[in-house]
PDB file of C-alpha atoms in Angstrom:
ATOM      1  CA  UNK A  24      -2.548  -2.825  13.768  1.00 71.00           C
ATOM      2  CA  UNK A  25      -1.994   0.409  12.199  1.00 74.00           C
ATOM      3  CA  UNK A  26      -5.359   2.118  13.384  1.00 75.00           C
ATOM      4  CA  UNK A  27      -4.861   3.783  16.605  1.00 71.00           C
ATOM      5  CA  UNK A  28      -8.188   2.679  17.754  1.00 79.00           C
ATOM      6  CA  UNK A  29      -7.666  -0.914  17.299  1.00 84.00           C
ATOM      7  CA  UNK A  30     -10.943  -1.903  19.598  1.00 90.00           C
ATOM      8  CA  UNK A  31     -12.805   0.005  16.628  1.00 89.00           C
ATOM      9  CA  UNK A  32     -11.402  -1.495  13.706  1.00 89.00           C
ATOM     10  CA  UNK A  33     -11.735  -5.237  15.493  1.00 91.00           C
ATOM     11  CA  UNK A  34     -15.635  -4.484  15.995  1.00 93.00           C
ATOM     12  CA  UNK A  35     -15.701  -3.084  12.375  1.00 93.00           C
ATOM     13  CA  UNK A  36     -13.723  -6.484  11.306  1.00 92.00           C
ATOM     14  CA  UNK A  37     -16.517  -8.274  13.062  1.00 91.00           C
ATOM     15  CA  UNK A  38     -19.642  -6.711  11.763  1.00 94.00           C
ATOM     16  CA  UNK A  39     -18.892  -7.843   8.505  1.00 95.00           C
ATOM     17  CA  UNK A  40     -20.721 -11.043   6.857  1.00 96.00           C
ATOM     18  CA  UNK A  41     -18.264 -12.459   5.299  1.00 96.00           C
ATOM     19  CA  UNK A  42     -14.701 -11.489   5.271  1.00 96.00           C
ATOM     20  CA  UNK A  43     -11.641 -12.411   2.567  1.00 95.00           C
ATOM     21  CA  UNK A  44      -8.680 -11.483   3.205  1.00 95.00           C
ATOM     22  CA  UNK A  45      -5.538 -11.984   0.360  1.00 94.00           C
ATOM     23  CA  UNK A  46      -2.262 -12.110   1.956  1.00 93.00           C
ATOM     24  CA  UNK A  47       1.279 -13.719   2.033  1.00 92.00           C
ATOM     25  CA  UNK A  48       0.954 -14.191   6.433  1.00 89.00           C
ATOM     26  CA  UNK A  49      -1.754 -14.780   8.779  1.00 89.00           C
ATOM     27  CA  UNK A  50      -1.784 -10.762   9.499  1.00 88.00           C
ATOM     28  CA  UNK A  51      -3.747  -9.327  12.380  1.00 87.00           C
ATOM     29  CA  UNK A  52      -6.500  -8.456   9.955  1.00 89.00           C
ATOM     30  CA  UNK A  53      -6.537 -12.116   8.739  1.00 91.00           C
ATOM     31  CA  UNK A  54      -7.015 -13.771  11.815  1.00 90.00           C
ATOM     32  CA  UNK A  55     -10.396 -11.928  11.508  1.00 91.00           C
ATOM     33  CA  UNK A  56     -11.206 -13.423   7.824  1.00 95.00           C
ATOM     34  CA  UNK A  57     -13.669 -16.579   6.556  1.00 95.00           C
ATOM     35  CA  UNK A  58     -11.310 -16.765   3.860  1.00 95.00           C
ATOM     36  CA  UNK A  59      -7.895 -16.481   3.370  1.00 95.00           C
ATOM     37  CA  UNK A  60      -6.596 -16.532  -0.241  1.00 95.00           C
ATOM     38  CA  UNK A  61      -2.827 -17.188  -0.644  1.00 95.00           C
ATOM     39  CA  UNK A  62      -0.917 -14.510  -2.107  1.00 95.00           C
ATOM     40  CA  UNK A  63       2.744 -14.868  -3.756  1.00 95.00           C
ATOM     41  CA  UNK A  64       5.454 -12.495  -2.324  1.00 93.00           C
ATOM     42  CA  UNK A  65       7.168 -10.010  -4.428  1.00 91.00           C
ATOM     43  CA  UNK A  66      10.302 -12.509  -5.276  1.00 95.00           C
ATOM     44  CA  UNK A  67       7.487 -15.024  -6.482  1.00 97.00           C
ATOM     45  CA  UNK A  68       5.525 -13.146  -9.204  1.00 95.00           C
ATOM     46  CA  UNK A  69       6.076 -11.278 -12.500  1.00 95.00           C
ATOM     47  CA  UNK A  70       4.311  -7.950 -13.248  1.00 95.00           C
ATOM     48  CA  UNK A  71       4.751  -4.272 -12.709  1.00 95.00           C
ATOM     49  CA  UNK A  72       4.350  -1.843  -9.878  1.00 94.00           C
ATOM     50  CA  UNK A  73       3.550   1.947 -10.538  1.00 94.00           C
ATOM     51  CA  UNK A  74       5.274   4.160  -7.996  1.00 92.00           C
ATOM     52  CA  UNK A  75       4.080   7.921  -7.375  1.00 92.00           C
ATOM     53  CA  UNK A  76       7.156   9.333  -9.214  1.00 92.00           C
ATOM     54  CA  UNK A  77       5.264   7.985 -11.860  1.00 95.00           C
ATOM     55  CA  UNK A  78       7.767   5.454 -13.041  1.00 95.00           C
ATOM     56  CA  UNK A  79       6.305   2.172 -14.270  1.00 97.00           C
ATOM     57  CA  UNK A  80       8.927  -0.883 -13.082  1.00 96.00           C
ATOM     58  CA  UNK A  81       8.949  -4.284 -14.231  1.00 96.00           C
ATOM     59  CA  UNK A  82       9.095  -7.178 -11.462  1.00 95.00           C
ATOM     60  CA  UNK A  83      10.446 -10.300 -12.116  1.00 95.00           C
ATOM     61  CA  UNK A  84       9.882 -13.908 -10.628  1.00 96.00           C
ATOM     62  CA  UNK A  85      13.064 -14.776  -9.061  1.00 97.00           C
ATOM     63  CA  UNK A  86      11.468 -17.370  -6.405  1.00 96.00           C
ATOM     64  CA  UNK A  87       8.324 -20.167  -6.961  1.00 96.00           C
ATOM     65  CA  UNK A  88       5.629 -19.626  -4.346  1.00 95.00           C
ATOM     66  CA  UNK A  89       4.873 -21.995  -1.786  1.00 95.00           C
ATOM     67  CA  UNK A  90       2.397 -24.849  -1.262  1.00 94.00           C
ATOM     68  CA  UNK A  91      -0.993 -23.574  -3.113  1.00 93.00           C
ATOM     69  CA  UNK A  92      -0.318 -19.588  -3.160  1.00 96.00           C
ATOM     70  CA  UNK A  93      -0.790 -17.829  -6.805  1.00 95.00           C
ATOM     71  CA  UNK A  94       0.242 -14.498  -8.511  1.00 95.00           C
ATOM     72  CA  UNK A  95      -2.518 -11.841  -7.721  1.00 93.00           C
ATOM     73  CA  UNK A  96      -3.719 -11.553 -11.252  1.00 94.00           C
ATOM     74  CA  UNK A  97      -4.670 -15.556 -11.262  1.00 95.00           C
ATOM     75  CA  UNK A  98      -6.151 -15.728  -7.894  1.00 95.00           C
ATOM     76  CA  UNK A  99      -8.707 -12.769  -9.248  1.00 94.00           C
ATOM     77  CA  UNK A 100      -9.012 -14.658 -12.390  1.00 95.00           C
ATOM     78  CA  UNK A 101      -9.953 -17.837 -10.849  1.00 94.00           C
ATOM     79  CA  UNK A 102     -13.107 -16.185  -8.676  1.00 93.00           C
ATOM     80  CA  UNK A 103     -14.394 -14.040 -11.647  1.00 94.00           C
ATOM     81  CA  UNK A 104     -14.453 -17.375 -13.021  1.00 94.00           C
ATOM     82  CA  UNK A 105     -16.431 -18.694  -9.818  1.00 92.00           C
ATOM     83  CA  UNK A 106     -19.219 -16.286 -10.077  1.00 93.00           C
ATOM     84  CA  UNK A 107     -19.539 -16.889 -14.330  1.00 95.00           C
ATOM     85  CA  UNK A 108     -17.267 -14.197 -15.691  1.00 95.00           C
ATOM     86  CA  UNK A 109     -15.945 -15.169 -18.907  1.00 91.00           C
ATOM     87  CA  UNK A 110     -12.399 -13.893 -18.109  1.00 92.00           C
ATOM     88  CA  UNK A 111      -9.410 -15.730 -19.586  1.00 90.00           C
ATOM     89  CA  UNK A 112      -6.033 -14.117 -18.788  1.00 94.00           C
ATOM     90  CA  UNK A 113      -3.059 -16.323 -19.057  1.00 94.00           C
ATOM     91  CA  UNK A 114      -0.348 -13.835 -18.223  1.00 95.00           C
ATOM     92  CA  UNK A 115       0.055 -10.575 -16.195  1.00 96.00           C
ATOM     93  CA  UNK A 116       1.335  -9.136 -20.160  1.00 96.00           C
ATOM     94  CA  UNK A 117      -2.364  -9.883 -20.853  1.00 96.00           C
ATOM     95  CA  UNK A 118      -3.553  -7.881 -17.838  1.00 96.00           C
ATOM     96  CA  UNK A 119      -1.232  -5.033 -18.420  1.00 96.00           C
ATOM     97  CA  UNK A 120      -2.352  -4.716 -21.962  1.00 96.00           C
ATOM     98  CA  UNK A 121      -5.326  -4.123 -20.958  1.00 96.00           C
ATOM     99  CA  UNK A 122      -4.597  -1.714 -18.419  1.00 95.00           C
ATOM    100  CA  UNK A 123      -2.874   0.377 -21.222  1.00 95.00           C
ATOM    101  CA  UNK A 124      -5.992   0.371 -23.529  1.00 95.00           C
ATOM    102  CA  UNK A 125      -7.809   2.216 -20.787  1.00 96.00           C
ATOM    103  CA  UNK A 126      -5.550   3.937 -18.894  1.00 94.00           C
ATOM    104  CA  UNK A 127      -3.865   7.257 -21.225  1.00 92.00           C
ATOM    105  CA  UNK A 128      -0.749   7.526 -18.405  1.00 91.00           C
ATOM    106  CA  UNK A 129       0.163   4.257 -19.780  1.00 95.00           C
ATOM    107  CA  UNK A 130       0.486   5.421 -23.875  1.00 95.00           C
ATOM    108  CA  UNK A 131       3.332   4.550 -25.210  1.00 97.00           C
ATOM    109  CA  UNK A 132       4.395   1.861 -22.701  1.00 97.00           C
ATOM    110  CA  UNK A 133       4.355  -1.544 -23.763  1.00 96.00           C
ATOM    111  CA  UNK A 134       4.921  -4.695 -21.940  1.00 97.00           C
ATOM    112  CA  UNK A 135       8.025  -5.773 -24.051  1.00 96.00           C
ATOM    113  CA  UNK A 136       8.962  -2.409 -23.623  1.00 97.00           C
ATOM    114  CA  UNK A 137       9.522  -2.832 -19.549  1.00 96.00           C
ATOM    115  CA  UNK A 138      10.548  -6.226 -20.171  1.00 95.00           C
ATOM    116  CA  UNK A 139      14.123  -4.445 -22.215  1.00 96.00           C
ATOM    117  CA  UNK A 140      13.857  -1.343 -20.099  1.00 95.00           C
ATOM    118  CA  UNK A 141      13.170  -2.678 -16.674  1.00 96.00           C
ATOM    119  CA  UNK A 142      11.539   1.198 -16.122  1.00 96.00           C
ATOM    120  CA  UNK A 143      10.020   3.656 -18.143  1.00 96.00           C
ATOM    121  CA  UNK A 144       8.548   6.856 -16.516  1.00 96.00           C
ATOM    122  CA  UNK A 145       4.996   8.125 -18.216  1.00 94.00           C
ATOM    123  CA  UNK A 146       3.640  10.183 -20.129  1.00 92.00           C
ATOM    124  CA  UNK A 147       5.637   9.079 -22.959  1.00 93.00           C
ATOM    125  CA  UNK A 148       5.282  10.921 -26.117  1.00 93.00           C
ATOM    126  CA  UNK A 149       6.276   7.623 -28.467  1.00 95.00           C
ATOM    127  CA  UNK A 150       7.239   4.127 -28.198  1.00 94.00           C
ATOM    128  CA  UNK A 151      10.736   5.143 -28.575  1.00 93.00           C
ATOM    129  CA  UNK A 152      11.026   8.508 -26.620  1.00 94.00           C
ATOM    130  CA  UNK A 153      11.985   8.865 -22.958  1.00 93.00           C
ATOM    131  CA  UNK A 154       9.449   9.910 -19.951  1.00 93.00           C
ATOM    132  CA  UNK A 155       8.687  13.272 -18.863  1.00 91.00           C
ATOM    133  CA  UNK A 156      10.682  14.400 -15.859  1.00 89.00           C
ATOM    134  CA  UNK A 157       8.043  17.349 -14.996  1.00 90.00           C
ATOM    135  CA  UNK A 158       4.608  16.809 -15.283  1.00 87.00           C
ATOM    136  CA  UNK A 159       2.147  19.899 -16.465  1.00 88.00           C
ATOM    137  CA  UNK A 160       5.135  22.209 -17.337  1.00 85.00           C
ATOM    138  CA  UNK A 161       3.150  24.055 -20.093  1.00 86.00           C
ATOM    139  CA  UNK A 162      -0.048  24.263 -18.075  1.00 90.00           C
ATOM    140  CA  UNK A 163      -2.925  21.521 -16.790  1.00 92.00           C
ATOM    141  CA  UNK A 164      -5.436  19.465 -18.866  1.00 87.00           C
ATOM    142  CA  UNK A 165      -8.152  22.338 -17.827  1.00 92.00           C
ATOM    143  CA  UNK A 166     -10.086  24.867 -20.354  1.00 93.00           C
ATOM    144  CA  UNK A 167      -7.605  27.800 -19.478  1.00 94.00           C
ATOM    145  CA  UNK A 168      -4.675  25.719 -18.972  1.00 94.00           C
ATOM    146  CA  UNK A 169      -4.252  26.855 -15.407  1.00 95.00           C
ATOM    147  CA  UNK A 170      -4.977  24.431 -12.175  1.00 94.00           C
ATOM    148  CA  UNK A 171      -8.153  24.756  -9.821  1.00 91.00           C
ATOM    149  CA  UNK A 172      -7.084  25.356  -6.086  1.00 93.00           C
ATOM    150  CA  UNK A 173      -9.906  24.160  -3.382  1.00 94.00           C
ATOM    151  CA  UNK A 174     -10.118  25.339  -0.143  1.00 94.00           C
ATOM    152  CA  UNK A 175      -9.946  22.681   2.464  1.00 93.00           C
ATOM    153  CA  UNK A 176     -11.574  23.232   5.630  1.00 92.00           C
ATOM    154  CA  UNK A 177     -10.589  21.130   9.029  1.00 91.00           C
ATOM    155  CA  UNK A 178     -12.822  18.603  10.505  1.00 91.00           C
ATOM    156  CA  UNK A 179     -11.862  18.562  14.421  1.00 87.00           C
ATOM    157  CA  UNK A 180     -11.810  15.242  15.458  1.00 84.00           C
ATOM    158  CA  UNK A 181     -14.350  13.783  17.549  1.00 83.00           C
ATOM    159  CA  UNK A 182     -11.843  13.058  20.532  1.00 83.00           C
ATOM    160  CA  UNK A 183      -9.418  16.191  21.716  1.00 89.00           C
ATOM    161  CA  UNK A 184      -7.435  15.794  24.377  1.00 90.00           C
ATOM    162  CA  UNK A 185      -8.640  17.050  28.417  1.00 89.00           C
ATOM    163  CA  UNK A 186      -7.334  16.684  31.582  1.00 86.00           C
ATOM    164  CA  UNK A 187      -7.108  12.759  32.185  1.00 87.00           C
ATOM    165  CA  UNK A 188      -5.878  12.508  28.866  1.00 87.00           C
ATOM    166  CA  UNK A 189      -3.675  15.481  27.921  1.00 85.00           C
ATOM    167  CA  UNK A 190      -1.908  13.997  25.023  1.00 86.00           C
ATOM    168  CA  UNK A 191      -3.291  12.495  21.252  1.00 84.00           C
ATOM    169  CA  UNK A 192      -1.538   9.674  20.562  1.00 81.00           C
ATOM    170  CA  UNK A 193      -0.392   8.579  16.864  1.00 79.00           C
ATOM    171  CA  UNK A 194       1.516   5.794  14.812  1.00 75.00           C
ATOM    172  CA  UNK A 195       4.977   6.079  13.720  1.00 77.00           C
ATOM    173  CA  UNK A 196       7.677   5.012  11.353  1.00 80.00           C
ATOM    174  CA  UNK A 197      10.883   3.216  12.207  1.00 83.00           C
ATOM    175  CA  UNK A 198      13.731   1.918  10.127  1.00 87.00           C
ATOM    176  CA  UNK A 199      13.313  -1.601  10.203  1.00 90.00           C
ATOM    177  CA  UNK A 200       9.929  -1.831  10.451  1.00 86.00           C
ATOM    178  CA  UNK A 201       7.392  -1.455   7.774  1.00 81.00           C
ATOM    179  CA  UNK A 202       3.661  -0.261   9.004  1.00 74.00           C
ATOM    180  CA  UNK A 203       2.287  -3.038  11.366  1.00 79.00           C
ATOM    181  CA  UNK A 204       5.571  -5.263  10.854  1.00 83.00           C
ATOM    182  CA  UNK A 205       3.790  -8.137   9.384  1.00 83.00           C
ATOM    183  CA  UNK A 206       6.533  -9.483   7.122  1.00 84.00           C
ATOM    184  CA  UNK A 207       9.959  -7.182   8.484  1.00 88.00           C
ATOM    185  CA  UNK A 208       9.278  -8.738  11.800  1.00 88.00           C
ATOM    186  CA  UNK A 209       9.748 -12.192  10.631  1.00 88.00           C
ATOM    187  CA  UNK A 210      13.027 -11.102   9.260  1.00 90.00           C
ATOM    188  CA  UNK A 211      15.028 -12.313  12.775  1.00 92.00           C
ATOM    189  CA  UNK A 212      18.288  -9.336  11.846  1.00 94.00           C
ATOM    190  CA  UNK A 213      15.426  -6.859  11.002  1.00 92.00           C
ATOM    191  CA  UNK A 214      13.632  -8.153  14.752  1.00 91.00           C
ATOM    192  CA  UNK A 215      16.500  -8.652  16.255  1.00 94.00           C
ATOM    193  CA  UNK A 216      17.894  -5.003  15.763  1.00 93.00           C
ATOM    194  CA  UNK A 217      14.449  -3.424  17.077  1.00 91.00           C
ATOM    195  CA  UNK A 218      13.026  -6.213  18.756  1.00 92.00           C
ATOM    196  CA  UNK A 219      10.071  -4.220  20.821  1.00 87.00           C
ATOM    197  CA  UNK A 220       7.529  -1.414  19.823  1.00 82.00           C
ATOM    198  CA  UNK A 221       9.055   2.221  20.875  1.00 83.00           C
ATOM    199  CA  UNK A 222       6.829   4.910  22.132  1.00 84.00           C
ATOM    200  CA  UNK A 223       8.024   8.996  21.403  1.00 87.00           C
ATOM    201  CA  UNK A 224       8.111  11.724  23.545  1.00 89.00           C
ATOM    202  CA  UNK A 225       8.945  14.745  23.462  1.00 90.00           C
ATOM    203  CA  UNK A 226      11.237  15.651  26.543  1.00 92.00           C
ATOM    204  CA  UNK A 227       9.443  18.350  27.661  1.00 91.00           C
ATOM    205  CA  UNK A 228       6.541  16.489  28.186  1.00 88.00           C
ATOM    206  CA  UNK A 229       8.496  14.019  29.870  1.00 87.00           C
ATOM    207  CA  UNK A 230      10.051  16.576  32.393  1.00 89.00           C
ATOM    208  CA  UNK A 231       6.141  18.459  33.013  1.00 85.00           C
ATOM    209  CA  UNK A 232       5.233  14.903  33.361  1.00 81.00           C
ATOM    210  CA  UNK A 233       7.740  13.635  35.913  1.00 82.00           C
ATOM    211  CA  UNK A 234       7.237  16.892  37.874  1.00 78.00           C
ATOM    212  CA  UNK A 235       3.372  16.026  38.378  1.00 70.00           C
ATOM    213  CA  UNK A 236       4.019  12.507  39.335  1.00 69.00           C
ATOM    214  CA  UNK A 237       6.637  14.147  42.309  1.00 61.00           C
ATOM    215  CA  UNK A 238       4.033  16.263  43.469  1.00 61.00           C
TER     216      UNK A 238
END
């Protein structure tokens, strides 16, 4: 839904062998799958989310999940299990744990710490010492200190615009809606208040275009 060439993602959907799909809805792209594995909504699952502000926020299960859905963590338990993986998480405290053995953003952060804190922003420099509002103030984790700037060089894309079609075409944003609408538009005030999908032009365009078309 959110690929402006939808006939090519559908073909790419169906060239696959075998297609899961993990998901709270029967999405667009699920419709596609062999396999649909029942995810739990936010509401219905503890663990943490890590945002790009790089704040590290503790979600709590407010809500069970419905008929045979599971937290994310013990659906991917359950098929490493499938294939012979000796993985035995009980808890997404196990799982984050884990994640902050490996992971040095996450020093300093503990589990029980989010649980008190509800946030905590990383790098930390202790258990007991607040986040770092700027990142790389004194310089970057480089052999001089100072950051490596790369040229980036445009790739034209392989359709432009020509005379039968003047105009590239893109996704938007609005309000209510979130990406392809798969959960907002089963939110009947959310539908309700922007009920159809709206198209953007500039009015310019609209006046060159209206001009042709009276010609």
């Amino acid at each position: 839904m959110s690929d402006p060439d939808v006939v090519h993602a559908r073909e790419a959907l169906a060239s696959l062998e075998h297609l899961v799909v993990q998901d709270i809805f029967l999405t667009e792209t699920a419709f596609h799958a062999d396999v649909i594995l029942p995810a739990s909504a936010w509401p219905e699952k503890n663990g943490t989310v890590t945002n790009s502000n790089r704040q590290v926020q503790m979600g709590r299960k407010a809500l069970d999940a419905p008929g045979e859905a599971r937290e994310d963590w013990a659906i991917t338990v359950a098929l490493t299990q499938t294939v012979g993986l000796d993985w035995s998480y009980h808890s997404p405290a196990q799982v984050f744990a884990e994640m902050a053995q490996l992971m040095p953003p996450f020093n300093n952060i503990s589990w029980q710490r989010l649980r008190d804190a509800s946030a905590v922003t990383y790098p930390c420099d202790g258990p007991d010492q607040a986040g770092h509002d700027i990142v790389f103030a004194d310089g970057f984790p480089t052999a001089d200190g100072r950051a490596k700037l790369v040229p980036a060089f445009i790739i034209p894309p392989n359709e432009v615009p020509y005379k039968a079609y003047p105009m590239v075409l893109t996704t938007g944003r609005q309000l209510e809606h979130w990406h392809t609408g798969s959960m907002t538009r089963r939110a009947s005030i959310l539908d309700s208040l922007e009920p159809e999908a709206v198209a953007s032009l500039s009015s310019r365009d609209l006046i060159k275009l209206e001009s042709h078309r009276v010609r």
